[in-house]
Amino acid sequence: MDTTVISRIAVLTPLDLMGLVLIVTAWLAIGWRIEHPGRERVSVTVTMVKYRKQWMREMITREPRIFDAQILGGLRQGTAFFASTCLLALGGVLALVGNSEQLLMVARDLSLAEHPTLIWQIKLSVVALFLVNAFLKFAWANRVFGYCAVVMAAVPNDAGDPVALARADKAAELNIRAAWNFNRGLRSVYFALGAVAWLLGPVPLMIATAVTVWTLWEREFISVTHRILNRPEDNA
């Protein structure tokens, strides 16, 4: 029995293990870099922080606040959509993991029938773990956006009220935390898609990881959106 376990573990080649370590390391590293960028080039995620704070302060004197409610409602709908999508995708992956016959059919279609079912289950489990993390982040983001909505409703319309600014800042911080969790969920979805390439082998996994990192880097640091958000504003 020990020999069987060892032989199954041995199916994961050193290159497979390298690919697995690479994608996990890349996921953690790009997430940290996006949330802790250098002063010379901030990410879109960090740039949006000041706009969210300004939004909540502008809301103090805006009446009625239907506009603000609609924006927050749209943000919550987005998190709910991605959360439900992750559940559907996760259900599909888990169904495939639990059905060895389907795994073997896919293996034959890709001319990879020599790989045992166990290794396919391991590879799909990595995809499932990324999706689980994404769902948890989206669900929590949706919840925090709800907290933000309640605090926003408690912000007085009178800028002279002693608690108005403090509550607006609280709403801004909740909004920021919700948005960051939403972005973390999106990154997990990106890497879940990249992890699917592992079914084709460790080299495709490494390539997919590199493409995923580049895509996230480009959108956060050198995209057109980044240039627009960081364009100098005319205060005249």
PDB file of C-alpha atoms in Angstrom:
ATOM      1  CA  MET A   1       0.000   0.000   0.000  1.00  0.00           C
ATOM      2  CA  ASP A   2       2.857   2.354   0.822  1.00  0.00           C
ATOM      3  CA  THR A   3       4.348   1.566  -2.559  1.00  0.00           C
ATOM      4  CA  THR A   4       1.069   2.497  -4.249  1.00  0.00           C
ATOM      5  CA  VAL A   5       0.880   5.830  -2.442  1.00  0.00           C
ATOM      6  CA  ILE A   6       4.477   6.635  -3.302  1.00  0.00           C
ATOM      7  CA  SER A   7       3.937   5.716  -6.937  1.00  0.00           C
ATOM      8  CA  ARG A   8       0.884   7.977  -7.123  1.00  0.00           C
ATOM      9  CA  ILE A   9       2.741  10.890  -5.562  1.00  0.00           C
ATOM     10  CA  ALA A  10       5.604  10.293  -7.961  1.00  0.00           C
ATOM     11  CA  VAL A  11       3.243  11.069 -10.835  1.00  0.00           C
ATOM     12  CA  LEU A  12       3.727  14.728  -9.911  1.00  0.00           C
ATOM     13  CA  THR A  13       7.022  15.338 -11.642  1.00  0.00           C
ATOM     14  CA  PRO A  14       9.540  17.919 -10.393  1.00  0.00           C
ATOM     15  CA  LEU A  15       8.402  20.126 -13.260  1.00  0.00           C
ATOM     16  CA  ASP A  16       4.787  19.779 -12.079  1.00  0.00           C
ATOM     17  CA  LEU A  17       5.807  20.802  -8.570  1.00  0.00           C
ATOM     18  CA  MET A  18       7.759  23.752  -9.956  1.00  0.00           C
ATOM     19  CA  GLY A  19       4.712  24.865 -11.906  1.00  0.00           C
ATOM     20  CA  LEU A  20       2.493  24.560  -8.834  1.00  0.00           C
ATOM     21  CA  VAL A  21       4.905  26.545  -6.663  1.00  0.00           C
ATOM     22  CA  LEU A  22       5.233  29.130  -9.433  1.00  0.00           C
ATOM     23  CA  ILE A  23       1.511  29.809  -9.811  1.00  0.00           C
ATOM     24  CA  VAL A  24       0.924  30.050  -6.048  1.00  0.00           C
ATOM     25  CA  THR A  25       3.953  32.309  -5.588  1.00  0.00           C
ATOM     26  CA  ALA A  26       2.908  34.480  -8.540  1.00  0.00           C
ATOM     27  CA  TRP A  27      -0.635  34.794  -7.162  1.00  0.00           C
ATOM     28  CA  LEU A  28       0.650  35.962  -3.782  1.00  0.00           C
ATOM     29  CA  ALA A  29       3.381  38.191  -5.206  1.00  0.00           C
ATOM     30  CA  ILE A  30       1.275  40.077  -7.767  1.00  0.00           C
ATOM     31  CA  GLY A  31      -1.451  40.594  -5.167  1.00  0.00           C
ATOM     32  CA  TRP A  32       1.025  42.066  -2.697  1.00  0.00           C
ATOM     33  CA  ARG A  33       2.613  44.279  -5.362  1.00  0.00           C
ATOM     34  CA  ILE A  34      -0.752  45.637  -6.527  1.00  0.00           C
ATOM     35  CA  GLU A  35      -1.772  46.517  -2.976  1.00  0.00           C
ATOM     36  CA  HIS A  36       1.697  47.800  -1.970  1.00  0.00           C
ATOM     37  CA  PRO A  37       3.087  49.540  -5.054  1.00  0.00           C
ATOM     38  CA  GLY A  38       6.068  51.846  -5.065  1.00  0.00           C
ATOM     39  CA  ARG A  39       5.657  55.601  -5.054  1.00  0.00           C
ATOM     40  CA  GLU A  40       6.936  55.910  -8.606  1.00  0.00           C
ATOM     41  CA  ARG A  41       3.976  54.007 -10.107  1.00  0.00           C
ATOM     42  CA  VAL A  42       0.839  53.256  -8.133  1.00  0.00           C
ATOM     43  CA  SER A  43      -1.669  50.636  -9.172  1.00  0.00           C
ATOM     44  CA  VAL A  44      -5.229  51.317 -10.309  1.00  0.00           C
ATOM     45  CA  THR A  45      -6.464  49.649  -7.126  1.00  0.00           C
ATOM     46  CA  VAL A  46      -4.514  52.066  -4.929  1.00  0.00           C
ATOM     47  CA  THR A  47      -5.319  55.058  -7.149  1.00  0.00           C
ATOM     48  CA  MET A  48      -9.033  54.422  -6.685  1.00  0.00           C
ATOM     49  CA  VAL A  49      -8.672  54.806  -2.915  1.00  0.00           C
ATOM     50  CA  LYS A  50      -8.588  58.599  -3.063  1.00  0.00           C
ATOM     51  CA  TYR A  51     -11.603  58.712  -5.389  1.00  0.00           C
ATOM     52  CA  ARG A  52     -13.620  56.509  -3.033  1.00  0.00           C
ATOM     53  CA  LYS A  53     -12.754  58.782  -0.125  1.00  0.00           C
ATOM     54  CA  GLN A  54     -13.697  61.867  -2.139  1.00  0.00           C
ATOM     55  CA  TRP A  55     -16.966  60.209  -3.171  1.00  0.00           C
ATOM     56  CA  MET A  56     -18.033  59.717   0.430  1.00  0.00           C
ATOM     57  CA  ARG A  57     -17.168  63.311   1.330  1.00  0.00           C
ATOM     58  CA  GLU A  58     -19.059  64.689  -1.651  1.00  0.00           C
ATOM     59  CA  MET A  59     -22.022  62.569  -0.593  1.00  0.00           C
ATOM     60  CA  ILE A  60     -22.399  64.571   2.646  1.00  0.00           C
ATOM     61  CA  THR A  61     -23.988  67.544   0.890  1.00  0.00           C
ATOM     62  CA  ARG A  62     -25.621  65.679  -2.014  1.00  0.00           C
ATOM     63  CA  GLU A  63     -29.393  65.559  -1.792  1.00  0.00           C
ATOM     64  CA  PRO A  64     -31.116  63.391  -2.695  1.00  0.00           C
ATOM     65  CA  ARG A  65     -28.575  60.560  -2.558  1.00  0.00           C
ATOM     66  CA  ILE A  66     -30.195  58.402  -5.197  1.00  0.00           C
ATOM     67  CA  PHE A  67     -27.077  58.716  -7.344  1.00  0.00           C
ATOM     68  CA  ASP A  68     -24.875  57.306  -4.574  1.00  0.00           C
ATOM     69  CA  ALA A  69     -27.332  54.508  -3.849  1.00  0.00           C
ATOM     70  CA  GLN A  70     -27.388  53.509  -7.510  1.00  0.00           C
ATOM     71  CA  ILE A  71     -23.592  53.365  -7.701  1.00  0.00           C
ATOM     72  CA  LEU A  72     -23.335  51.235  -4.572  1.00  0.00           C
ATOM     73  CA  GLY A  73     -26.167  49.015  -5.814  1.00  0.00           C
ATOM     74  CA  GLY A  74     -24.260  48.431  -9.031  1.00  0.00           C
ATOM     75  CA  LEU A  75     -21.130  47.494  -7.098  1.00  0.00           C
ATOM     76  CA  ARG A  76     -23.078  45.000  -4.994  1.00  0.00           C
ATOM     77  CA  GLN A  77     -24.683  43.493  -8.085  1.00  0.00           C
ATOM     78  CA  GLY A  78     -21.227  42.984  -9.565  1.00  0.00           C
ATOM     79  CA  THR A  79     -19.973  41.126  -6.504  1.00  0.00           C
ATOM     80  CA  ALA A  80     -23.137  39.001  -6.382  1.00  0.00           C
ATOM     81  CA  PHE A  81     -22.770  38.127 -10.067  1.00  0.00           C
ATOM     82  CA  PHE A  82     -19.168  36.989  -9.722  1.00  0.00           C
ATOM     83  CA  ALA A  83     -19.936  35.083  -6.519  1.00  0.00           C
ATOM     84  CA  SER A  84     -22.725  33.124  -8.208  1.00  0.00           C
ATOM     85  CA  THR A  85     -20.535  32.551 -11.265  1.00  0.00           C
ATOM     86  CA  CYS A  86     -17.780  31.132  -9.055  1.00  0.00           C
ATOM     87  CA  LEU A  87     -20.269  28.747  -7.446  1.00  0.00           C
ATOM     88  CA  LEU A  88     -21.381  27.491 -10.847  1.00  0.00           C
ATOM     89  CA  ALA A  89     -17.796  27.041 -12.017  1.00  0.00           C
ATOM     90  CA  LEU A  90     -16.834  25.361  -8.754  1.00  0.00           C
ATOM     91  CA  GLY A  91     -19.755  22.971  -9.050  1.00  0.00           C
ATOM     92  CA  GLY A  92     -18.629  22.006 -12.541  1.00  0.00           C
ATOM     93  CA  VAL A  93     -15.049  21.410 -11.432  1.00  0.00           C
ATOM     94  CA  LEU A  94     -16.074  19.353  -8.409  1.00  0.00           C
ATOM     95  CA  ALA A  95     -18.446  17.288 -10.537  1.00  0.00           C
ATOM     96  CA  LEU A  96     -15.602  16.559 -12.929  1.00  0.00           C
ATOM     97  CA  VAL A  97     -13.246  15.684 -10.082  1.00  0.00           C
ATOM     98  CA  GLY A  98     -15.772  13.220  -8.677  1.00  0.00           C
ATOM     99  CA  ASN A  99     -16.440  11.524 -12.007  1.00  0.00           C
ATOM    100  CA  SER A 100     -13.421   9.468 -13.002  1.00  0.00           C
ATOM    101  CA  GLU A 101     -15.074   8.292 -16.226  1.00  0.00           C
ATOM    102  CA  GLN A 102     -15.386  11.847 -17.514  1.00  0.00           C
ATOM    103  CA  LEU A 103     -11.786  12.507 -16.540  1.00  0.00           C
ATOM    104  CA  LEU A 104     -10.641   9.511 -18.565  1.00  0.00           C
ATOM    105  CA  MET A 105     -12.734  10.644 -21.544  1.00  0.00           C
ATOM    106  CA  VAL A 106     -11.117  14.069 -21.431  1.00  0.00           C
ATOM    107  CA  ALA A 107      -7.708  12.466 -21.128  1.00  0.00           C
ATOM    108  CA  ARG A 108      -8.340  10.375 -24.227  1.00  0.00           C
ATOM    109  CA  ASP A 109      -9.554  13.420 -26.158  1.00  0.00           C
ATOM    110  CA  LEU A 110      -6.310  15.199 -25.304  1.00  0.00           C
ATOM    111  CA  SER A 111      -4.188  12.124 -25.958  1.00  0.00           C
ATOM    112  CA  LEU A 112      -3.115  12.064 -22.325  1.00  0.00           C
ATOM    113  CA  ALA A 113      -4.718   8.798 -21.303  1.00  0.00           C
ATOM    114  CA  GLU A 114      -1.467   7.561 -19.750  1.00  0.00           C
ATOM    115  CA  HIS A 115      -1.975   9.967 -16.865  1.00  0.00           C
ATOM    116  CA  PRO A 116      -3.865   8.369 -13.958  1.00  0.00           C
ATOM    117  CA  THR A 117      -7.129   9.840 -12.771  1.00  0.00           C
ATOM    118  CA  LEU A 118      -5.562  10.909  -9.470  1.00  0.00           C
ATOM    119  CA  ILE A 119      -3.234  13.432 -11.068  1.00  0.00           C
ATOM    120  CA  TRP A 120      -6.148  14.981 -12.967  1.00  0.00           C
ATOM    121  CA  GLN A 121      -8.064  15.258  -9.720  1.00  0.00           C
ATOM    122  CA  ILE A 122      -5.107  17.005  -8.082  1.00  0.00           C
ATOM    123  CA  LYS A 123      -4.810  19.474 -10.942  1.00  0.00           C
ATOM    124  CA  LEU A 124      -8.519  20.248 -10.963  1.00  0.00           C
ATOM    125  CA  SER A 125      -8.461  20.611  -7.181  1.00  0.00           C
ATOM    126  CA  VAL A 126      -6.021  23.510  -7.564  1.00  0.00           C
ATOM    127  CA  VAL A 127      -8.512  25.195  -9.898  1.00  0.00           C
ATOM    128  CA  ALA A 128     -11.248  24.530  -7.334  1.00  0.00           C
ATOM    129  CA  LEU A 129      -9.199  26.071  -4.519  1.00  0.00           C
ATOM    130  CA  PHE A 130      -8.700  29.281  -6.493  1.00  0.00           C
ATOM    131  CA  LEU A 131     -12.442  29.396  -7.177  1.00  0.00           C
ATOM    132  CA  VAL A 132     -13.273  28.811  -3.515  1.00  0.00           C
ATOM    133  CA  ASN A 133     -11.010  31.675  -2.518  1.00  0.00           C
ATOM    134  CA  ALA A 134     -12.598  33.888  -5.175  1.00  0.00           C
ATOM    135  CA  PHE A 135     -16.112  33.062  -3.951  1.00  0.00           C
ATOM    136  CA  LEU A 136     -15.200  33.853  -0.348  1.00  0.00           C
ATOM    137  CA  LYS A 137     -13.697  37.194  -1.375  1.00  0.00           C
ATOM    138  CA  PHE A 138     -16.718  38.123  -3.507  1.00  0.00           C
ATOM    139  CA  ALA A 139     -19.159  37.098  -0.781  1.00  0.00           C
ATOM    140  CA  TRP A 140     -17.309  39.139   1.830  1.00  0.00           C
ATOM    141  CA  ALA A 141     -17.020  42.124  -0.531  1.00  0.00           C
ATOM    142  CA  ASN A 142     -20.772  42.020  -1.044  1.00  0.00           C
ATOM    143  CA  ARG A 143     -21.290  41.928   2.706  1.00  0.00           C
ATOM    144  CA  VAL A 144     -18.941  44.851   3.350  1.00  0.00           C
ATOM    145  CA  PHE A 145     -20.609  46.890   0.598  1.00  0.00           C
ATOM    146  CA  GLY A 146     -23.818  46.284   2.572  1.00  0.00           C
ATOM    147  CA  TYR A 147     -22.193  47.633   5.730  1.00  0.00           C
ATOM    148  CA  CYS A 148     -21.015  50.612   3.704  1.00  0.00           C
ATOM    149  CA  ALA A 149     -24.587  51.266   2.548  1.00  0.00           C
ATOM    150  CA  VAL A 150     -25.838  51.350   6.132  1.00  0.00           C
ATOM    151  CA  VAL A 151     -23.098  53.741   7.248  1.00  0.00           C
ATOM    152  CA  MET A 152     -23.743  55.940   4.203  1.00  0.00           C
ATOM    153  CA  ALA A 153     -27.393  56.168   5.216  1.00  0.00           C
ATOM    154  CA  ALA A 154     -26.282  57.316   8.665  1.00  0.00           C
ATOM    155  CA  VAL A 155     -24.173  60.196   7.321  1.00  0.00           C
ATOM    156  CA  PRO A 156     -25.937  63.532   7.994  1.00  0.00           C
ATOM    157  CA  ASN A 157     -26.626  65.812   5.037  1.00  0.00           C
ATOM    158  CA  ASP A 158     -25.347  68.772   7.042  1.00  0.00           C
ATOM    159  CA  ALA A 159     -21.600  69.298   6.548  1.00  0.00           C
ATOM    160  CA  GLY A 160     -21.565  71.229   9.820  1.00  0.00           C
ATOM    161  CA  ASP A 161     -22.741  68.216  11.817  1.00  0.00           C
ATOM    162  CA  PRO A 162     -19.847  67.075  14.041  1.00  0.00           C
ATOM    163  CA  VAL A 163     -20.236  63.404  13.045  1.00  0.00           C
ATOM    164  CA  ALA A 164     -20.776  63.919   9.301  1.00  0.00           C
ATOM    165  CA  LEU A 165     -17.131  63.837   8.223  1.00  0.00           C
ATOM    166  CA  ALA A 166     -16.192  61.000  10.573  1.00  0.00           C
ATOM    167  CA  ARG A 167     -19.039  58.802   9.324  1.00  0.00           C
ATOM    168  CA  ALA A 168     -18.262  59.631   5.700  1.00  0.00           C
ATOM    169  CA  ASP A 169     -14.671  58.517   6.304  1.00  0.00           C
ATOM    170  CA  LYS A 170     -15.936  55.287   7.876  1.00  0.00           C
ATOM    171  CA  ALA A 171     -18.122  54.653   4.843  1.00  0.00           C
ATOM    172  CA  ALA A 172     -15.119  55.331   2.602  1.00  0.00           C
ATOM    173  CA  GLU A 173     -12.950  52.832   4.484  1.00  0.00           C
ATOM    174  CA  LEU A 174     -15.650  50.167   4.239  1.00  0.00           C
ATOM    175  CA  ASN A 175     -16.031  50.903   0.539  1.00  0.00           C
ATOM    176  CA  ILE A 176     -12.272  50.568   0.043  1.00  0.00           C
ATOM    177  CA  ARG A 177     -12.080  47.268   1.938  1.00  0.00           C
ATOM    178  CA  ALA A 178     -14.984  45.857  -0.042  1.00  0.00           C
ATOM    179  CA  ALA A 179     -13.375  46.902  -3.319  1.00  0.00           C
ATOM    180  CA  TRP A 180     -10.043  45.356  -2.362  1.00  0.00           C
ATOM    181  CA  ASN A 181     -11.721  42.057  -1.515  1.00  0.00           C
ATOM    182  CA  PHE A 182     -13.534  42.210  -4.833  1.00  0.00           C
ATOM    183  CA  ASN A 183     -10.217  42.723  -6.623  1.00  0.00           C
ATOM    184  CA  ARG A 184      -8.677  39.827  -4.725  1.00  0.00           C
ATOM    185  CA  GLY A 185     -11.540  37.654  -5.883  1.00  0.00           C
ATOM    186  CA  LEU A 186     -10.973  38.711  -9.475  1.00  0.00           C
ATOM    187  CA  ARG A 187      -7.280  37.839  -9.234  1.00  0.00           C
ATOM    188  CA  SER A 188      -8.187  34.385  -7.955  1.00  0.00           C
ATOM    189  CA  VAL A 189     -10.503  33.907 -10.936  1.00  0.00           C
ATOM    190  CA  TYR A 190      -7.671  34.904 -13.282  1.00  0.00           C
ATOM    191  CA  PHE A 191      -5.341  32.368 -11.698  1.00  0.00           C
ATOM    192  CA  ALA A 192      -8.052  29.688 -11.682  1.00  0.00           C
ATOM    193  CA  LEU A 193      -8.255  30.088 -15.445  1.00  0.00           C
ATOM    194  CA  GLY A 194      -4.475  29.911 -15.649  1.00  0.00           C
ATOM    195  CA  ALA A 195      -4.418  26.758 -13.514  1.00  0.00           C
ATOM    196  CA  VAL A 196      -6.641  24.988 -16.051  1.00  0.00           C
ATOM    197  CA  ALA A 197      -3.606  24.946 -18.357  1.00  0.00           C
ATOM    198  CA  TRP A 198      -1.986  22.454 -15.969  1.00  0.00           C
ATOM    199  CA  LEU A 199      -4.207  19.782 -17.515  1.00  0.00           C
ATOM    200  CA  LEU A 200      -2.019  20.114 -20.601  1.00  0.00           C
ATOM    201  CA  GLY A 201       1.188  19.811 -18.615  1.00  0.00           C
ATOM    202  CA  PRO A 202       3.561  21.791 -16.405  1.00  0.00           C
ATOM    203  CA  VAL A 203       5.030  23.890 -19.217  1.00  0.00           C
ATOM    204  CA  PRO A 204       1.605  25.197 -20.334  1.00  0.00           C
ATOM    205  CA  LEU A 205       0.912  25.945 -16.649  1.00  0.00           C
ATOM    206  CA  MET A 206       4.068  28.053 -16.404  1.00  0.00           C
ATOM    207  CA  ILE A 207       3.218  29.877 -19.622  1.00  0.00           C
ATOM    208  CA  ALA A 208      -0.344  30.504 -18.447  1.00  0.00           C
ATOM    209  CA  THR A 209       0.984  31.802 -15.123  1.00  0.00           C
ATOM    210  CA  ALA A 210       3.281  34.245 -16.910  1.00  0.00           C
ATOM    211  CA  VAL A 211       0.423  35.431 -19.131  1.00  0.00           C
ATOM    212  CA  THR A 212      -1.851  35.883 -16.109  1.00  0.00           C
ATOM    213  CA  VAL A 213       0.758  37.905 -14.218  1.00  0.00           C
ATOM    214  CA  TRP A 214       1.432  40.083 -17.253  1.00  0.00           C
ATOM    215  CA  THR A 215      -2.298  40.676 -17.788  1.00  0.00           C
ATOM    216  CA  LEU A 216      -2.785  41.788 -14.187  1.00  0.00           C
ATOM    217  CA  TRP A 217       0.372  43.913 -14.246  1.00  0.00           C
ATOM    218  CA  GLU A 218      -0.619  45.621 -17.489  1.00  0.00           C
ATOM    219  CA  ARG A 219      -4.123  46.450 -16.299  1.00  0.00           C
ATOM    220  CA  GLU A 220      -2.981  47.741 -12.923  1.00  0.00           C
ATOM    221  CA  PHE A 221       0.166  49.660 -13.874  1.00  0.00           C
ATOM    222  CA  ILE A 222       0.436  50.520 -17.576  1.00  0.00           C
ATOM    223  CA  SER A 223      -3.069  50.395 -19.014  1.00  0.00           C
ATOM    224  CA  VAL A 224      -5.012  53.256 -20.573  1.00  0.00           C
ATOM    225  CA  THR A 225      -7.232  53.235 -17.501  1.00  0.00           C
ATOM    226  CA  HIS A 226      -4.181  53.758 -15.317  1.00  0.00           C
ATOM    227  CA  ARG A 227      -3.093  56.739 -17.399  1.00  0.00           C
ATOM    228  CA  ILE A 228      -6.556  58.307 -17.269  1.00  0.00           C
ATOM    229  CA  LEU A 229      -6.881  57.953 -13.501  1.00  0.00           C
ATOM    230  CA  ASN A 230      -3.420  59.407 -12.882  1.00  0.00           C
ATOM    231  CA  ARG A 231      -3.698  62.242 -15.391  1.00  0.00           C
ATOM    232  CA  PRO A 232      -3.018  65.641 -13.746  1.00  0.00           C
ATOM    233  CA  GLU A 233      -6.202  67.542 -13.015  1.00  0.00           C
ATOM    234  CA  ASP A 234      -6.723  71.190 -13.821  1.00  0.00           C
ATOM    235  CA  ASN A 235      -7.712  72.956 -10.622  1.00  0.00           C
ATOM    236  CA  ALA A 236      -8.316  76.293 -12.332  1.00  0.00           C
TER     237      ALA A 236
END
